[in-house]
Amino acid sequence: ENVVMIDQSPHQLLQAKKKAALDAVEKLEGDAEDLPFQTDSKDRYVSAGSIEYWPEPQRGICEAYRVLKPGGKACIIGPVHPTFPISRFFADLWMLFPTEQEYID
């Protein structure tokens, strides 16, 4: 089993290094929109809680599929935009929810 974790934040990587459950995981500083892996080199790709911060979400999604081997699986998990008006107002203040069109372009 070879698991690699990437984050742009040195602080977040430092937090991950403190977790015993992640000892066997390789930790790299990197960018979801410019993955440091060869094409067709990974069996799985999982991104949780970061797509809303990617400047170009479609580019990041393309990168995920670029590094996947044929038949590989990708799972990209983003936040659900709140429907309650007050929650939506505050979420929009600090979370960068891409528009549907930004995922397509």
N, CA, C and O atoms as CSV, one atom per row, in Angstrom:
chain,resi,resn,atom,element,x,y,z
A,1,GLU,N,N,0.857,-1.178,0.000
A,1,GLU,CA,C,0.000,0.000,0.000
A,1,GLU,C,C,0.900,1.236,0.000
A,1,GLU,O,O,1.792,1.378,0.836
A,2,ASN,N,N,0.644,2.116,-0.949
A,2,ASN,CA,C,1.429,3.341,-1.082
A,2,ASN,C,C,0.460,4.517,-1.117
A,2,ASN,O,O,-0.217,4.739,-2.121
A,3,VAL,N,N,0.394,5.270,-0.018
A,3,VAL,CA,C,-0.521,6.402,0.070
A,3,VAL,C,C,0.314,7.681,0.152
A,3,VAL,O,O,1.255,7.780,0.941
A,4,VAL,N,N,-0.053,8.649,-0.679
A,4,VAL,CA,C,0.635,9.936,-0.695
A,4,VAL,C,C,-0.388,11.027,-0.394
A,4,VAL,O,O,-1.492,11.037,-0.938
A,5,MET,N,N,0.001,11.929,0.470
A,5,MET,CA,C,-0.853,13.048,0.850
A,5,MET,C,C,-0.181,14.330,0.379
A,5,MET,O,O,1.025,14.504,0.557
A,6,ILE,N,N,-0.958,15.228,-0.222
A,6,ILE,CA,C,-0.414,16.500,-0.694
A,6,ILE,C,C,-1.222,17.639,-0.091
A,6,ILE,O,O,-2.449,17.577,-0.015
A,7,ASP,N,N,-0.518,18.675,0.334
A,7,ASP,CA,C,-1.171,19.897,0.796
A,7,ASP,C,C,-0.270,21.068,0.441
A,7,ASP,O,O,0.954,20.938,0.447
A,8,GLN,N,N,-0.865,22.196,0.136
A,8,GLN,CA,C,-0.086,23.403,-0.150
A,8,GLN,C,C,0.416,24.065,1.125
A,8,GLN,O,O,1.352,24.863,1.090
A,9,SER,N,N,-0.197,23.739,2.231
A,9,SER,CA,C,0.098,24.405,3.491
A,9,SER,C,C,1.131,23.637,4.318
A,9,SER,O,O,0.861,22.517,4.753
A,10,PRO,N,N,2.301,24.221,4.537
A,10,PRO,CA,C,3.282,23.567,5.420
A,10,PRO,C,C,2.708,23.343,6.818
A,10,PRO,O,O,3.027,22.350,7.471
A,11,HIS,N,N,1.866,24.260,7.274
A,11,HIS,CA,C,1.241,24.110,8.591
A,11,HIS,C,C,0.371,22.851,8.645
A,11,HIS,O,O,0.438,22.087,9.608
A,12,GLN,N,N,-0.444,22.641,7.608
A,12,GLN,CA,C,-1.302,21.455,7.591
A,12,GLN,C,C,-0.468,20.173,7.511
A,12,GLN,O,O,-0.811,19.167,8.133
A,13,LEU,N,N,0.610,20.210,6.759
A,13,LEU,CA,C,1.485,19.038,6.671
A,13,LEU,C,C,2.124,18.741,8.026
A,13,LEU,O,O,2.267,17.579,8.405
A,14,LEU,N,N,2.502,19.776,8.745
A,14,LEU,CA,C,3.067,19.597,10.082
A,14,LEU,C,C,2.041,18.949,11.006
A,14,LEU,O,O,2.380,18.072,11.800
A,15,GLN,N,N,0.784,19.383,10.901
A,15,GLN,CA,C,-0.274,18.775,11.713
A,15,GLN,C,C,-0.445,17.293,11.365
A,15,GLN,O,O,-0.638,16.460,12.251
A,16,ALA,N,N,-0.373,16.973,10.078
A,16,ALA,CA,C,-0.517,15.585,9.643
A,16,ALA,C,C,0.632,14.730,10.165
A,16,ALA,O,O,0.429,13.571,10.527
A,17,LYS,N,N,1.826,15.290,10.206
A,17,LYS,CA,C,3.001,14.536,10.691
A,17,LYS,C,C,2.878,14.177,12.160
A,17,LYS,O,O,3.542,13.251,12.624
A,18,LYS,N,N,2.047,14.887,12.896
A,18,LYS,CA,C,1.846,14.620,14.318
A,18,LYS,C,C,0.867,13.478,14.572
A,18,LYS,O,O,0.753,12.998,15.700
A,19,LYS,N,N,0.163,13.042,13.536
A,19,LYS,CA,C,-0.868,12.017,13.712
A,19,LYS,C,C,-0.294,10.624,13.456
A,19,LYS,O,O,0.152,10.314,12.352
A,20,ALA,N,N,-0.313,9.805,14.485
A,20,ALA,CA,C,0.241,8.458,14.387
A,20,ALA,C,C,-0.429,7.637,13.288
A,20,ALA,O,O,0.219,6.818,12.637
A,21,ALA,N,N,-1.711,7.855,13.086
A,21,ALA,CA,C,-2.445,7.091,12.063
A,21,ALA,C,C,-1.928,7.375,10.656
A,21,ALA,O,O,-2.186,6.602,9.734
A,22,LEU,N,N,-1.198,8.483,10.484
A,22,LEU,CA,C,-0.676,8.853,9.166
A,22,LEU,C,C,0.827,8.601,9.032
A,22,LEU,O,O,1.447,9.067,8.076
A,23,ASP,N,N,1.412,7.875,9.970
A,23,ASP,CA,C,2.858,7.634,9.936
A,23,ASP,C,C,3.333,7.017,8.629
A,23,ASP,O,O,4.389,7.390,8.117
A,24,ALA,N,N,2.570,6.083,8.087
A,24,ALA,CA,C,2.992,5.378,6.875
A,24,ALA,C,C,2.681,6.151,5.587
A,24,ALA,O,O,3.041,5.709,4.496
A,25,VAL,N,N,2.025,7.283,5.714
A,25,VAL,CA,C,1.629,8.068,4.552
A,25,VAL,C,C,2.759,9.023,4.167
A,25,VAL,O,O,3.288,9.741,5.015
A,26,GLU,N,N,3.120,9.027,2.891
A,26,GLU,CA,C,4.102,9.992,2.399
A,26,GLU,C,C,3.420,11.353,2.320
A,26,GLU,O,O,2.318,11.467,1.782
A,27,LYS,N,N,4.071,12.383,2.853
A,27,LYS,CA,C,3.483,13.722,2.894
A,27,LYS,C,C,4.311,14.661,2.023
A,27,LYS,O,O,5.519,14.799,2.217
A,28,LEU,N,N,3.647,15.306,1.059
A,28,LEU,CA,C,4.325,16.210,0.135
A,28,LEU,C,C,3.645,17.560,0.122
A,28,LEU,O,O,2.422,17.656,0.228
A,29,GLU,N,N,4.447,18.604,-0.008
A,29,GLU,CA,C,3.884,19.922,-0.242
A,29,GLU,C,C,3.672,20.043,-1.743
A,29,GLU,O,O,4.594,19.802,-2.522
A,30,GLY,N,N,2.465,20.414,-2.155
A,30,GLY,CA,C,2.185,20.479,-3.581
A,30,GLY,C,C,0.859,21.146,-3.880
A,30,GLY,O,O,0.169,21.639,-2.988
A,31,ASP,N,N,0.523,21.147,-5.151
A,31,ASP,CA,C,-0.628,21.869,-5.670
A,31,ASP,C,C,-1.542,20.901,-6.411
A,31,ASP,O,O,-1.089,20.168,-7.291
A,32,ALA,N,N,-2.814,20.894,-6.063
A,32,ALA,CA,C,-3.781,20.002,-6.715
A,32,ALA,C,C,-3.923,20.294,-8.199
A,32,ALA,O,O,-4.341,19.428,-8.967
A,33,GLU,N,N,-3.579,21.499,-8.602
A,33,GLU,CA,C,-3.695,21.869,-10.014
A,33,GLU,C,C,-2.407,21.615,-10.795
A,33,GLU,O,O,-2.336,21.897,-11.991
A,34,ASP,N,N,-1.396,21.084,-10.119
A,34,ASP,CA,C,-0.118,20.764,-10.758
A,34,ASP,C,C,0.533,19.628,-9.969
A,34,ASP,O,O,1.537,19.823,-9.285
A,35,LEU,N,N,-0.058,18.448,-10.079
A,35,LEU,CA,C,0.382,17.313,-9.266
A,35,LEU,C,C,1.777,16.825,-9.668
A,35,LEU,O,O,2.100,16.754,-10.854
A,36,PRO,N,N,2.598,16.493,-8.671
A,36,PRO,CA,C,3.972,16.069,-8.938
A,36,PRO,C,C,4.099,14.575,-9.238
A,36,PRO,O,O,5.015,13.918,-8.743
A,37,PHE,N,N,3.194,14.044,-10.038
A,37,PHE,CA,C,3.198,12.620,-10.359
A,37,PHE,C,C,3.179,12.417,-11.869
A,37,PHE,O,O,2.714,13.266,-12.629
A,38,GLN,N,N,3.701,11.266,-12.273
A,38,GLN,CA,C,3.684,10.932,-13.690
A,38,GLN,C,C,2.257,10.621,-14.139
A,38,GLN,O,O,1.413,10.222,-13.336
A,39,THR,N,N,2.007,10.808,-15.408
A,39,THR,CA,C,0.723,10.457,-16.009
A,39,THR,C,C,0.490,8.958,-15.866
A,39,THR,O,O,1.419,8.160,-15.987
A,40,ASP,N,N,-0.769,8.584,-15.607
A,40,ASP,CA,C,-1.163,7.175,-15.482
A,40,ASP,C,C,-0.360,6.437,-14.412
A,40,ASP,O,O,0.040,5.292,-14.624
A,41,SER,N,N,-0.118,7.079,-13.262
A,41,SER,CA,C,0.738,6.461,-12.244
A,41,SER,C,C,0.025,6.072,-10.952
A,41,SER,O,O,0.626,5.414,-10.103
A,42,LYS,N,N,-1.222,6.455,-10.781
A,42,LYS,CA,C,-1.927,6.209,-9.510
A,42,LYS,C,C,-3.204,5.410,-9.733
A,42,LYS,O,O,-3.879,5.552,-10.754
A,43,ASP,N,N,-3.519,4.567,-8.753
A,43,ASP,CA,C,-4.742,3.760,-8.814
A,43,ASP,C,C,-5.963,4.526,-8.313
A,43,ASP,O,O,-7.070,4.330,-8.814
A,44,ARG,N,N,-5.762,5.390,-7.332
A,44,ARG,CA,C,-6.863,6.113,-6.714
A,44,ARG,C,C,-6.461,7.574,-6.510
A,44,ARG,O,O,-5.280,7.899,-6.385
A,45,TYR,N,N,-7.472,8.447,-6.480
A,45,TYR,CA,C,-7.276,9.859,-6.191
A,45,TYR,C,C,-8.449,10.292,-5.320
A,45,TYR,O,O,-9.609,10.097,-5.682
A,46,VAL,N,N,-8.136,10.880,-4.168
A,46,VAL,CA,C,-9.180,11.387,-3.277
A,46,VAL,C,C,-8.804,12.807,-2.874
A,46,VAL,O,O,-7.675,13.071,-2.459
A,47,SER,N,N,-9.758,13.708,-3.001
A,47,SER,CA,C,-9.597,15.072,-2.525
A,47,SER,C,C,-10.821,15.413,-1.694
A,47,SER,O,O,-11.953,15.301,-2.163
A,48,ALA,N,N,-10.586,15.827,-0.464
A,48,ALA,CA,C,-11.706,16.140,0.425
A,48,ALA,C,C,-11.523,17.522,1.031
A,48,ALA,O,O,-10.537,17.790,1.718
A,49,GLY,N,N,-12.481,18.387,0.768
A,49,GLY,CA,C,-12.497,19.684,1.413
A,49,GLY,C,C,-11.511,20.706,0.889
A,49,GLY,O,O,-11.106,21.608,1.624
A,50,SER,N,N,-11.114,20.581,-0.379
A,50,SER,CA,C,-10.188,21.599,-0.885
A,50,SER,C,C,-10.612,22.198,-2.225
A,50,SER,O,O,-10.151,23.283,-2.577
A,51,ILE,N,N,-11.465,21.530,-2.969
A,51,ILE,CA,C,-11.795,22.002,-4.317
A,51,ILE,C,C,-12.347,23.428,-4.305
A,51,ILE,O,O,-12.154,24.171,-5.267
A,52,GLU,N,N,-13.014,23.809,-3.251
A,52,GLU,CA,C,-13.578,25.152,-3.207
A,52,GLU,C,C,-12.501,26.234,-3.083
A,52,GLU,O,O,-12.796,27.420,-3.231
A,53,TYR,N,N,-11.271,25.837,-2.816
A,53,TYR,CA,C,-10.160,26.783,-2.719
A,53,TYR,C,C,-9.256,26.781,-3.947
A,53,TYR,O,O,-8.342,27.601,-4.041
A,54,TRP,N,N,-9.496,25.884,-4.875
A,54,TRP,CA,C,-8.674,25.821,-6.086
A,54,TRP,C,C,-9.020,27.011,-6.980
A,54,TRP,O,O,-10.198,27.248,-7.246
A,55,PRO,N,N,-8.027,27.762,-7.447
A,55,PRO,CA,C,-8.318,28.875,-8.354
A,55,PRO,C,C,-8.997,28.423,-9.647
A,55,PRO,O,O,-9.860,29.121,-10.178
A,56,GLU,N,N,-8.602,27.247,-10.151
A,56,GLU,CA,C,-9.175,26.713,-11.389
A,56,GLU,C,C,-9.613,25.260,-11.145
A,56,GLU,O,O,-8.861,24.332,-11.443
A,57,PRO,N,N,-10.822,25.061,-10.606
A,57,PRO,CA,C,-11.266,23.705,-10.268
A,57,PRO,C,C,-11.163,22.710,-11.421
A,57,PRO,O,O,-10.774,21.562,-11.209
A,58,GLN,N,N,-11.507,23.136,-12.641
A,58,GLN,CA,C,-11.457,22.202,-13.765
A,58,GLN,C,C,-10.026,21.717,-14.011
A,58,GLN,O,O,-9.810,20.560,-14.370
A,59,ARG,N,N,-9.064,22.600,-13.817
A,59,ARG,CA,C,-7.660,22.219,-13.983
A,59,ARG,C,C,-7.271,21.148,-12.966
A,59,ARG,O,O,-6.571,20.193,-13.303
A,60,GLY,N,N,-7.725,21.308,-11.727
A,60,GLY,CA,C,-7.450,20.310,-10.698
A,60,GLY,C,C,-8.102,18.968,-11.000
A,60,GLY,O,O,-7.510,17.914,-10.767
A,61,ILE,N,N,-9.317,19.013,-11.518
A,61,ILE,CA,C,-10.007,17.767,-11.885
A,61,ILE,C,C,-9.266,17.095,-13.035
A,61,ILE,O,O,-9.098,15.876,-13.034
A,62,CYS,N,N,-8.825,17.871,-14.006
A,62,CYS,CA,C,-8.046,17.302,-15.119
A,62,CYS,C,C,-6.758,16.668,-14.611
A,62,CYS,O,O,-6.356,15.608,-15.091
A,63,GLU,N,N,-6.111,17.309,-13.644
A,63,GLU,CA,C,-4.880,16.757,-13.071
A,63,GLU,C,C,-5.158,15.418,-12.391
A,63,GLU,O,O,-4.373,14.478,-12.511
A,64,ALA,N,N,-6.276,15.341,-11.678
A,64,ALA,CA,C,-6.633,14.079,-11.013
A,64,ALA,C,C,-6.721,12.948,-12.030
A,64,ALA,O,O,-6.185,11.862,-11.810
A,65,TYR,N,N,-7.392,13.207,-13.133
A,65,TYR,CA,C,-7.557,12.167,-14.145
A,65,TYR,C,C,-6.283,11.924,-14.940
A,65,TYR,O,O,-6.091,10.829,-15.469
A,66,ARG,N,N,-5.415,12.916,-15.034
A,66,ARG,CA,C,-4.134,12.723,-15.716
A,66,ARG,C,C,-3.274,11.705,-14.981
A,66,ARG,O,O,-2.653,10.849,-15.610
A,67,VAL,N,N,-3.233,11.793,-13.641
A,67,VAL,CA,C,-2.350,10.910,-12.883
A,67,VAL,C,C,-2.939,9.523,-12.648
A,67,VAL,O,O,-2.225,8.599,-12.259
A,68,LEU,N,N,-4.244,9.377,-12.886
A,68,LEU,CA,C,-4.870,8.059,-12.684
A,68,LEU,C,C,-4.503,7.092,-13.801
A,68,LEU,O,O,-4.450,7.455,-14.976
A,69,LYS,N,N,-4.250,5.847,-13.397
A,69,LYS,CA,C,-4.067,4.772,-14.372
A,69,LYS,C,C,-5.405,4.513,-15.060
A,69,LYS,O,O,-6.455,4.822,-14.496
A,70,PRO,N,N,-5.384,3.958,-16.254
A,70,PRO,CA,C,-6.660,3.577,-16.888
A,70,PRO,C,C,-7.450,2.664,-15.940
A,70,PRO,O,O,-6.913,1.690,-15.413
A,71,GLY,N,N,-8.705,2.987,-15.736
A,71,GLY,CA,C,-9.549,2.217,-14.819
A,71,GLY,C,C,-9.446,2.679,-13.371
A,71,GLY,O,O,-10.139,2.154,-12.500
A,72,GLY,N,N,-8.575,3.670,-13.107
A,72,GLY,CA,C,-8.442,4.197,-11.751
A,72,GLY,C,C,-9.689,4.945,-11.328
A,72,GLY,O,O,-10.517,5.307,-12.164
A,73,LYS,N,N,-9.822,5.175,-10.042
A,73,LYS,CA,C,-11.016,5.834,-9.501
A,73,LYS,C,C,-10.647,7.152,-8.838
A,73,LYS,O,O,-9.635,7.245,-8.142
A,74,ALA,N,N,-11.466,8.164,-9.056
A,74,ALA,CA,C,-11.290,9.469,-8.415
A,74,ALA,C,C,-12.519,9.794,-7.585
A,74,ALA,O,O,-13.645,9.469,-7.961
A,75,CYS,N,N,-12.285,10.437,-6.455
A,75,CYS,CA,C,-13.366,10.901,-5.590
A,75,CYS,C,C,-12.984,12.300,-5.117
A,75,CYS,O,O,-11.993,12.474,-4.409
A,76,ILE,N,N,-13.768,13.286,-5.509
A,76,ILE,CA,C,-13.527,14.664,-5.110
A,76,ILE,C,C,-14.729,15.125,-4.302
A,76,ILE,O,O,-15.853,15.172,-4.801
A,77,ILE,N,N,-14.469,15.462,-3.048
A,77,ILE,CA,C,-15.539,15.830,-2.123
A,77,ILE,C,C,-15.420,17.307,-1.798
A,77,ILE,O,O,-14.380,17.769,-1.329
A,78,GLY,N,N,-16.479,18.034,-2.046
A,78,GLY,CA,C,-16.505,19.454,-1.717
A,78,GLY,C,C,-17.633,19.727,-0.755
A,78,GLY,O,O,-18.451,18.848,-0.482
A,79,PRO,N,N,-17.683,20.931,-0.242
A,79,PRO,CA,C,-18.748,21.274,0.698
A,79,PRO,C,C,-20.080,21.450,-0.028
A,79,PRO,O,O,-20.123,21.714,-1.230
A,80,VAL,N,N,-21.133,21.300,0.712
A,80,VAL,CA,C,-22.471,21.559,0.194
A,80,VAL,C,C,-22.793,23.012,0.524
A,80,VAL,O,O,-22.665,23.444,1.670
A,81,HIS,N,N,-23.206,23.749,-0.479
A,81,HIS,CA,C,-23.562,25.147,-0.264
A,81,HIS,C,C,-24.804,25.201,0.614
A,81,HIS,O,O,-25.826,24.613,0.260
A,82,PRO,N,N,-24.743,25.888,1.746
A,82,PRO,CA,C,-25.892,25.925,2.655
A,82,PRO,C,C,-27.133,26.518,1.990
A,82,PRO,O,O,-27.035,27.397,1.134
A,83,THR,N,N,-28.282,26.029,2.392
A,83,THR,CA,C,-29.543,26.551,1.859
A,83,THR,C,C,-30.203,27.550,2.813
A,83,THR,O,O,-30.958,28.418,2.374
A,84,PHE,N,N,-29.925,27.432,4.106
A,84,PHE,CA,C,-30.496,28.364,5.081
A,84,PHE,C,C,-29.859,29.735,4.845
A,84,PHE,O,O,-28.632,29.836,4.828
A,85,PRO,N,N,-30.659,30.796,4.662
A,85,PRO,CA,C,-30.122,32.104,4.255
A,85,PRO,C,C,-28.988,32.657,5.126
A,85,PRO,O,O,-28.005,33.174,4.596
A,86,ILE,N,N,-29.111,32.556,6.435
A,86,ILE,CA,C,-28.054,33.101,7.300
A,86,ILE,C,C,-26.777,32.267,7.160
A,86,ILE,O,O,-25.682,32.823,7.072
A,87,SER,N,N,-26.912,30.949,7.141
A,87,SER,CA,C,-25.745,30.074,6.963
A,87,SER,C,C,-25.094,30.327,5.613
A,87,SER,O,O,-23.868,30.368,5.507
A,88,ARG,N,N,-25.912,30.497,4.586
A,88,ARG,CA,C,-25.386,30.744,3.239
A,88,ARG,C,C,-24.614,32.065,3.204
A,88,ARG,O,O,-23.551,32.148,2.588
A,89,PHE,N,N,-25.150,33.100,3.866
A,89,PHE,CA,C,-24.484,34.396,3.907
A,89,PHE,C,C,-23.081,34.263,4.501
A,89,PHE,O,O,-22.111,34.744,3.916
A,90,PHE,N,N,-22.973,33.612,5.660
A,90,PHE,CA,C,-21.666,33.486,6.308
A,90,PHE,C,C,-20.738,32.548,5.544
A,90,PHE,O,O,-19.535,32.799,5.477
A,91,ALA,N,N,-21.259,31.498,4.980
A,91,ALA,CA,C,-20.433,30.591,4.175
A,91,ALA,C,C,-19.861,31.326,2.967
A,91,ALA,O,O,-18.698,31.135,2.611
A,92,ASP,N,N,-20.669,32.155,2.347
A,92,ASP,CA,C,-20.196,32.909,1.177
A,92,ASP,C,C,-19.130,33.934,1.549
A,92,ASP,O,O,-18.332,34.323,0.697
A,93,LEU,N,N,-19.101,34.377,2.801
A,93,LEU,CA,C,-18.087,35.337,3.235
A,93,LEU,C,C,-16.684,34.720,3.267
A,93,LEU,O,O,-15.706,35.384,2.923
A,94,TRP,N,N,-16.587,33.445,3.683
A,94,TRP,CA,C,-15.238,32.890,3.844
A,94,TRP,C,C,-14.960,31.625,3.046
A,94,TRP,O,O,-13.819,31.162,3.033
A,95,MET,N,N,-15.931,31.061,2.397
A,95,MET,CA,C,-15.685,29.873,1.572
A,95,MET,C,C,-15.835,30.254,0.110
A,95,MET,O,O,-16.703,31.047,-0.254
A,96,LEU,N,N,-14.988,29.685,-0.713
A,96,LEU,CA,C,-14.990,30.010,-2.140
A,96,LEU,C,C,-15.704,28.915,-2.914
A,96,LEU,O,O,-15.063,28.003,-3.437
A,97,PHE,N,N,-17.019,28.998,-2.990
A,97,PHE,CA,C,-17.774,27.989,-3.706
A,97,PHE,C,C,-17.696,28.265,-5.208
A,97,PHE,O,O,-18.204,29.286,-5.673
A,98,PRO,N,N,-17.061,27.364,-5.976
A,98,PRO,CA,C,-17.051,27.558,-7.436
A,98,PRO,C,C,-18.468,27.478,-7.985
A,98,PRO,O,O,-19.309,26.748,-7.461
A,99,THR,N,N,-18.719,28.231,-9.039
A,99,THR,CA,C,-20.003,28.126,-9.704
A,99,THR,C,C,-20.042,26.826,-10.500
A,99,THR,O,O,-19.000,26.229,-10.770
A,100,GLU,N,N,-21.227,26.394,-10.870
A,100,GLU,CA,C,-21.340,25.182,-11.689
A,100,GLU,C,C,-20.555,25.338,-12.987
A,100,GLU,O,O,-19.921,24.389,-13.449
A,101,GLN,N,N,-20.593,26.513,-13.567
A,101,GLN,CA,C,-19.880,26.767,-14.825
A,101,GLN,C,C,-18.371,26.622,-14.663
A,101,GLN,O,O,-17.691,26.183,-15.591
A,102,GLU,N,N,-17.833,26.986,-13.487
A,102,GLU,CA,C,-16.389,26.856,-13.260
A,102,GLU,C,C,-15.948,25.395,-13.248
A,102,GLU,O,O,-14.799,25.101,-13.578
A,103,TYR,N,N,-16.826,24.484,-12.878
A,103,TYR,CA,C,-16.486,23.064,-12.941
A,103,TYR,C,C,-16.465,22.558,-14.370
A,103,TYR,O,O,-15.760,21.599,-14.685
A,104,ILE,N,N,-17.233,23.197,-15.233
A,104,ILE,CA,C,-17.382,22.741,-16.620
A,104,ILE,C,C,-16.330,23.347,-17.527
A,104,ILE,O,O,-15.776,22.662,-18.386
A,105,ASP,N,N,-16.050,24.640,-17.340
A,105,ASP,CA,C,-15.095,25.354,-18.229
A,105,ASP,C,C,-13.703,24.748,-18.186
A,105,ASP,O,O,-12.799,25.229,-18.870
